[in-house]
Amino acid sequence: RLAAAAAAASSLGQPGRRASVGGGAAAAAAAAALPSARRTYGSEAKEEEELRIRYLDDEHKGIVVLGLNRSHAKNALNKNLLKMMSKAVDALKSDKKVRTVIFRSEVPGIFCAGADLKERAKMHSSEVSSFVSKARATINEMANLPVPTIAAIDGTALGGGLELALACDIRVAASSAKMGLVETKLAIIPGAGGTQRLPRTIGVSLAKELIFAARVVDGEEAKSMGLISHVVEQNEAGDAAYRRALALAKEFLPQGPVAMRVAKLAINQGMEDLCENIFLGIAFGVNNELLLCSLQTIPTKDRIEGLLAFKEKRPPRYKGE
């Protein structure tokens, strides 16, 4: 079921190749101000690009960064942005050279403000249902990427923006960031997986409290409840969470690519099929899903290389085979 990309700050000096997806309709109000940070993917970057994709090179080769860039609309999710995100994710999931994907914002002070409500206000009720379904499907596609994913939350993540972050395996946030599922304020509910992923992340009772109250928490509060894995003090450039996410992604690079993909699959399916796996464990003395996933790594060349490297006391040279 589980099938199985935003740039490094120029001060980091990381070269890379960039693919850009442009276009999009105007939407909600201007982004709230933080200390301004100039973020680009290179001199050829264009202002109209709403989703920026960068494949990092050198010591970060294998890391892909997806950057939301709708500054005029606080990175709100509209039809066009969802279409671009879906297209990018579809390309990433079949690219064996991709090892980790980082989702970030190119707009200072904002991660994603949720759905584009100005666009939605112009929709017929039937169109709204279709839009919500598309948002949910796109975020599910993100969750199902076969490689580790990290959300770098350097600003506000509300509604669908937080749902996007929740679909990532790991979340890193600046202490000043604000996040919450605030849909009940608009007499609706989180429609892109938030009602399922938030309880799985922080527990049912606390998730209900946050959703019922439409509560917004900062990075420190989010860390204390397990909503994020790492909290960092914001820096002058406004990209502290991204820098931490990049360092974390770099830790993943030396590991066996096939093993990383299969480990994610086993963890995700084990969480989804908890009851089934408990039954199988009692009846047969084995976690069937874990066994099937583990068997996938046994015939790989990487497994043999790992053993050989250990024997020869050298770093392994994995090829994802």
Coordinates of C-alpha atoms in Angstrom, one line a residue:
R1 CA 0.0 0.0 0.0
L2 CA 2.9 2.2 0.7
A3 CA 4.4 2.9 -2.8
A4 CA 7.3 3.6 -2.4
A5 CA 11.8 17.8 -4.7
A6 CA 13.8 24.2 -2.2
A7 CA 17.2 25.0 -1.8
A8 CA 20.1 25.1 0.6
A9 CA 20.6 28.7 1.8
S10 CA 23.2 30.4 -0.4
S11 CA 25.3 30.9 2.7
L12 CA 25.8 27.2 2.9
G13 CA 27.3 27.3 -0.5
Q14 CA 25.8 24.0 -1.7
P15 CA 25.7 23.6 -5.5
G16 CA 22.9 21.7 -7.1
R17 CA 20.6 21.3 -10.0
R18 CA 17.2 22.9 -9.9
A19 CA 14.0 22.0 -11.5
S20 CA 11.3 24.6 -11.3
V21 CA 7.5 24.5 -11.6
G22 CA 5.8 27.9 -12.1
G23 CA 2.4 29.5 -12.4
G24 CA -0.6 29.9 -10.1
A25 CA -3.4 32.2 -9.3
A26 CA -3.4 35.0 -6.8
A27 CA -4.7 34.2 -3.3
A28 CA -4.8 35.4 0.2
A29 CA -3.1 38.3 2.0
A30 CA 0.6 39.1 2.2
A31 CA 2.9 37.0 4.5
A32 CA 3.4 38.1 8.1
A33 CA 6.8 39.7 8.5
L34 CA 9.8 38.1 10.2
P35 CA 13.3 39.4 9.9
S36 CA 13.8 39.3 6.1
A37 CA 15.9 36.4 4.7
R38 CA 17.0 36.3 1.1
R39 CA 16.5 32.7 -0.1
T40 CA 17.2 31.7 -3.7
Y41 CA 18.0 28.6 -5.7
G42 CA 20.4 30.4 -7.9
S43 CA 20.6 33.5 -10.0
E44 CA 18.1 32.0 -12.5
A45 CA 15.3 31.6 -10.0
K46 CA 12.1 33.4 -11.0
E47 CA 9.7 35.2 -8.7
E48 CA 6.6 33.4 -10.2
E49 CA 7.9 29.9 -9.2
E50 CA 5.4 28.6 -6.6
L51 CA 7.2 25.3 -6.0
R52 CA 11.0 25.2 -6.1
I53 CA 12.8 21.9 -6.4
R54 CA 16.5 21.4 -5.8
Y55 CA 18.7 18.3 -6.0
L56 CA 21.6 18.9 -3.8
D57 CA 25.2 18.0 -4.7
D58 CA 28.5 17.2 -3.2
E59 CA 28.3 16.1 0.5
H60 CA 24.5 16.5 0.3
K61 CA 24.0 14.4 -2.9
G62 CA 20.9 12.4 -2.6
I63 CA 19.0 15.1 -0.7
V64 CA 16.1 16.8 -2.5
V65 CA 14.5 20.0 -1.2
L66 CA 11.0 21.1 -2.1
G67 CA 10.3 24.7 -1.4
L68 CA 6.9 26.4 -1.2
N69 CA 7.1 29.9 -2.7
R70 CA 3.6 31.6 -2.8
S71 CA 4.6 34.7 -0.8
H72 CA 1.6 36.7 -1.9
A73 CA -0.7 33.9 -0.4
K74 CA 1.3 32.8 2.6
N75 CA 2.0 29.5 0.7
A76 CA -1.7 28.7 0.8
L77 CA -2.5 25.5 -1.0
N78 CA -4.5 26.1 -4.2
K79 CA -5.3 23.9 -7.2
N80 CA -2.2 24.8 -9.1
L81 CA 0.2 24.3 -6.2
L82 CA -1.4 20.9 -5.3
K83 CA -1.0 19.9 -9.0
M84 CA 2.7 20.8 -8.9
M85 CA 3.3 19.1 -5.7
S86 CA 1.7 15.9 -6.9
K87 CA 3.8 16.0 -10.1
A88 CA 7.0 16.5 -8.1
V89 CA 6.3 13.7 -5.7
D90 CA 5.4 11.3 -8.5
A91 CA 8.8 12.0 -10.1
L92 CA 10.6 11.6 -6.8
K93 CA 9.1 8.2 -5.8
S94 CA 10.6 6.5 -8.8
D95 CA 14.0 8.1 -8.6
K96 CA 16.4 5.7 -7.0
K97 CA 19.0 8.4 -6.6
V98 CA 16.8 10.3 -4.1
R99 CA 17.7 9.4 -0.5
T100 CA 15.8 12.0 1.6
V101 CA 13.3 14.8 0.8
I102 CA 13.1 18.0 2.8
F103 CA 9.9 20.1 2.6
R104 CA 10.5 23.8 3.5
S105 CA 9.2 27.3 2.7
E106 CA 11.0 29.9 0.7
V107 CA 8.8 32.6 2.3
P108 CA 10.2 34.2 5.5
G109 CA 7.9 33.7 8.6
I110 CA 5.5 31.2 7.0
F111 CA 5.6 27.5 6.3
C112 CA 2.0 27.1 4.9
A113 CA -1.2 28.8 5.9
G114 CA -3.4 26.0 4.8
A115 CA -5.9 25.9 2.0
D116 CA -6.3 29.0 -0.2
L117 CA -9.6 30.3 1.2
K118 CA -10.0 33.0 -1.4
E119 CA -9.9 30.5 -4.1
R120 CA -12.2 28.2 -2.2
A121 CA -14.8 31.0 -1.7
K122 CA -15.2 31.1 -5.5
M123 CA -15.9 27.3 -5.7
H124 CA -19.2 25.6 -6.0
S125 CA -19.8 23.1 -3.2
S126 CA -19.1 20.2 -5.5
E127 CA -15.8 21.8 -6.4
V128 CA -14.9 22.1 -2.7
S129 CA -15.3 18.3 -2.2
S130 CA -13.1 17.7 -5.2
F131 CA -10.5 20.1 -3.9
V132 CA -10.4 18.5 -0.5
S133 CA -10.1 15.0 -2.0
K134 CA -7.2 16.2 -4.2
A135 CA -5.5 17.8 -1.2
R136 CA -5.9 14.6 0.8
A137 CA -4.6 12.5 -2.1
T138 CA -1.6 14.7 -2.6
I139 CA -0.6 14.7 1.0
N140 CA -1.1 10.9 1.1
E141 CA 1.3 10.7 -1.9
M142 CA 3.8 12.6 0.1
A143 CA 3.4 10.4 3.1
N144 CA 3.9 7.4 0.9
L145 CA 7.2 8.5 -0.6
P146 CA 9.5 5.5 0.0
V147 CA 12.4 7.6 1.3
P148 CA 12.7 9.6 4.6
T149 CA 10.9 13.0 4.5
I150 CA 11.6 15.9 6.8
A151 CA 9.4 19.0 7.3
A152 CA 11.5 22.2 8.1
I153 CA 9.0 24.5 9.8
D154 CA 10.6 28.0 10.0
G155 CA 7.3 29.8 10.3
T156 CA 3.5 29.4 10.7
A157 CA 2.0 26.1 9.7
L158 CA -1.8 26.1 10.0
G159 CA -4.6 23.8 8.8
G160 CA -3.5 22.0 5.7
G161 CA 0.0 23.4 6.2
L162 CA 0.3 21.4 9.4
E163 CA -1.3 18.4 7.7
L164 CA 1.4 18.6 5.1
A165 CA 4.1 18.6 7.8
L166 CA 2.4 15.7 9.7
A167 CA 2.7 13.6 6.5
C168 CA 6.4 13.8 6.8
D169 CA 8.4 11.3 8.8
I170 CA 10.2 13.9 10.9
R171 CA 9.3 17.5 11.8
V172 CA 11.9 20.2 12.8
A173 CA 10.7 23.7 13.8
A174 CA 12.0 27.0 15.0
S175 CA 11.0 27.9 18.5
S176 CA 9.1 30.9 17.1
A177 CA 7.1 28.9 14.7
K178 CA 3.3 28.6 15.2
M179 CA 1.3 25.5 14.2
G180 CA -2.2 24.1 14.7
L181 CA -5.2 22.5 13.1
V182 CA -7.6 25.4 13.2
E183 CA -10.3 24.3 10.9
T184 CA -13.1 24.2 13.5
K185 CA -12.9 28.0 13.7
L186 CA -14.3 27.9 10.1
A187 CA -16.9 25.3 11.0
I188 CA -15.0 22.5 9.2
I189 CA -12.6 19.8 10.2
P190 CA -9.1 18.9 9.0
G191 CA -9.7 17.2 5.7
A192 CA -6.3 16.1 4.5
G193 CA -5.4 13.5 7.1
G194 CA -4.9 15.6 10.2
T195 CA -7.6 13.8 12.2
Q196 CA -5.7 10.6 11.7
R197 CA -2.1 11.7 11.8
L198 CA -2.2 14.1 14.7
P199 CA -3.6 11.4 17.2
R200 CA -1.0 9.0 16.0
T201 CA 1.7 11.6 16.6
I202 CA 0.7 13.1 20.0
G203 CA -2.0 10.8 21.3
V204 CA -5.8 10.8 20.9
S205 CA -6.8 12.9 23.9
L206 CA -4.4 15.7 23.3
A207 CA -5.1 15.7 19.6
K208 CA -8.8 16.1 20.3
E209 CA -8.1 19.0 22.6
L210 CA -6.0 20.8 20.0
I211 CA -8.5 20.3 17.3
F212 CA -11.6 21.1 19.4
A213 CA -10.0 24.3 20.6
A214 CA -8.4 25.2 17.3
R215 CA -5.3 25.8 19.4
V216 CA -2.1 27.2 18.0
V217 CA 1.2 26.2 19.7
D218 CA 4.8 27.4 19.3
G219 CA 7.8 25.3 18.6
E220 CA 8.7 24.8 22.3
E221 CA 5.1 23.6 23.1
A222 CA 5.1 21.4 20.0
K223 CA 8.3 19.7 21.0
S224 CA 7.0 19.1 24.6
M225 CA 4.0 17.2 23.2
G226 CA 5.9 15.2 20.6
L227 CA 4.4 17.1 17.6
I228 CA 7.9 17.9 16.4
S229 CA 11.2 16.0 16.9
H230 CA 13.6 19.0 17.1
V231 CA 13.2 22.6 18.1
V232 CA 15.8 25.2 17.3
E233 CA 16.2 28.9 18.0
Q234 CA 15.5 31.0 14.9
N235 CA 18.5 32.7 13.3
E236 CA 18.9 36.0 11.6
A237 CA 18.4 34.4 8.1
G238 CA 15.1 32.8 9.3
D239 CA 16.1 29.3 8.2
A240 CA 17.2 27.6 11.4
A241 CA 14.8 24.7 11.0
Y242 CA 15.9 24.1 7.5
R243 CA 19.6 24.0 8.5
R244 CA 18.7 21.5 11.2
A245 CA 16.7 19.4 8.8
L246 CA 19.7 19.4 6.3
A247 CA 22.1 18.2 9.0
L248 CA 19.6 15.5 10.0
A249 CA 19.2 14.4 6.3
K250 CA 23.0 14.2 6.0
E251 CA 23.0 11.6 8.8
F252 CA 20.8 9.4 6.7
L253 CA 23.0 9.4 3.6
P254 CA 25.6 6.8 4.6
Q255 CA 23.0 4.1 5.2
G256 CA 21.9 1.4 2.8
P257 CA 19.3 2.9 0.4
V258 CA 17.3 -0.3 0.1
A259 CA 17.3 -0.9 3.8
M260 CA 16.1 2.7 4.4
R261 CA 13.2 2.3 2.1
V262 CA 12.2 -1.1 3.5
A263 CA 12.6 0.2 7.1
K264 CA 10.2 3.0 6.4
L265 CA 7.8 0.6 4.8
A266 CA 7.9 -1.8 7.7
I267 CA 7.4 1.0 10.3
N268 CA 4.5 2.6 8.4
Q269 CA 2.7 -0.6 7.7
G270 CA 3.3 -1.9 11.2
M271 CA 1.7 1.2 12.6
E272 CA -1.3 0.9 10.3
D273 CA -1.8 -2.8 10.8
L274 CA -1.1 -3.0 14.5
C275 CA -4.0 -5.2 15.4
E276 CA -3.4 -7.6 12.5
N277 CA 0.3 -7.8 13.3
I278 CA -0.4 -8.5 17.0
F279 CA -2.7 -11.4 15.9
L280 CA -0.1 -12.8 13.6
G281 CA 2.6 -12.6 16.3
I282 CA 0.4 -14.5 18.7
A283 CA -0.8 -17.1 16.2
F284 CA 2.5 -17.7 14.3
G285 CA 5.2 -16.3 16.5
V286 CA 6.2 -13.8 13.8
N287 CA 5.3 -10.3 12.6
N288 CA 4.3 -11.2 9.0
E289 CA 4.7 -7.6 7.7
L290 CA 8.1 -7.3 9.3
L291 CA 9.2 -10.6 8.0
L292 CA 8.2 -9.8 4.4
C293 CA 10.0 -6.5 4.6
S294 CA 13.1 -8.0 6.1
L295 CA 13.3 -10.6 3.4
Q296 CA 13.5 -7.8 0.8
T297 CA 17.0 -6.8 2.1
I298 CA 18.6 -10.2 2.2
P299 CA 19.3 -10.8 -1.6
T300 CA 20.6 -7.2 -2.1
K301 CA 24.2 -6.4 -3.1
D302 CA 24.2 -3.7 -0.5
R303 CA 23.8 -6.3 2.3
I304 CA 26.9 -8.1 1.1
E305 CA 28.8 -4.8 0.8
G306 CA 27.8 -3.9 4.3
L307 CA 29.1 -7.1 5.7
L308 CA 32.3 -6.8 3.6
A309 CA 32.9 -3.2 4.7
F310 CA 32.4 -4.2 8.3
K311 CA 35.0 -7.0 7.9
E312 CA 37.5 -4.7 6.2
K313 CA 36.9 -1.9 8.6
R314 CA 36.0 0.7 6.0
P315 CA 32.9 2.8 5.1
P316 CA 30.5 0.9 2.9
R317 CA 29.9 2.0 -0.7
Y318 CA 26.2 1.4 -1.1
K319 CA 24.6 1.6 -4.6
G320 CA 21.0 0.9 -3.8
E321 CA 21.1 -2.5 -5.4

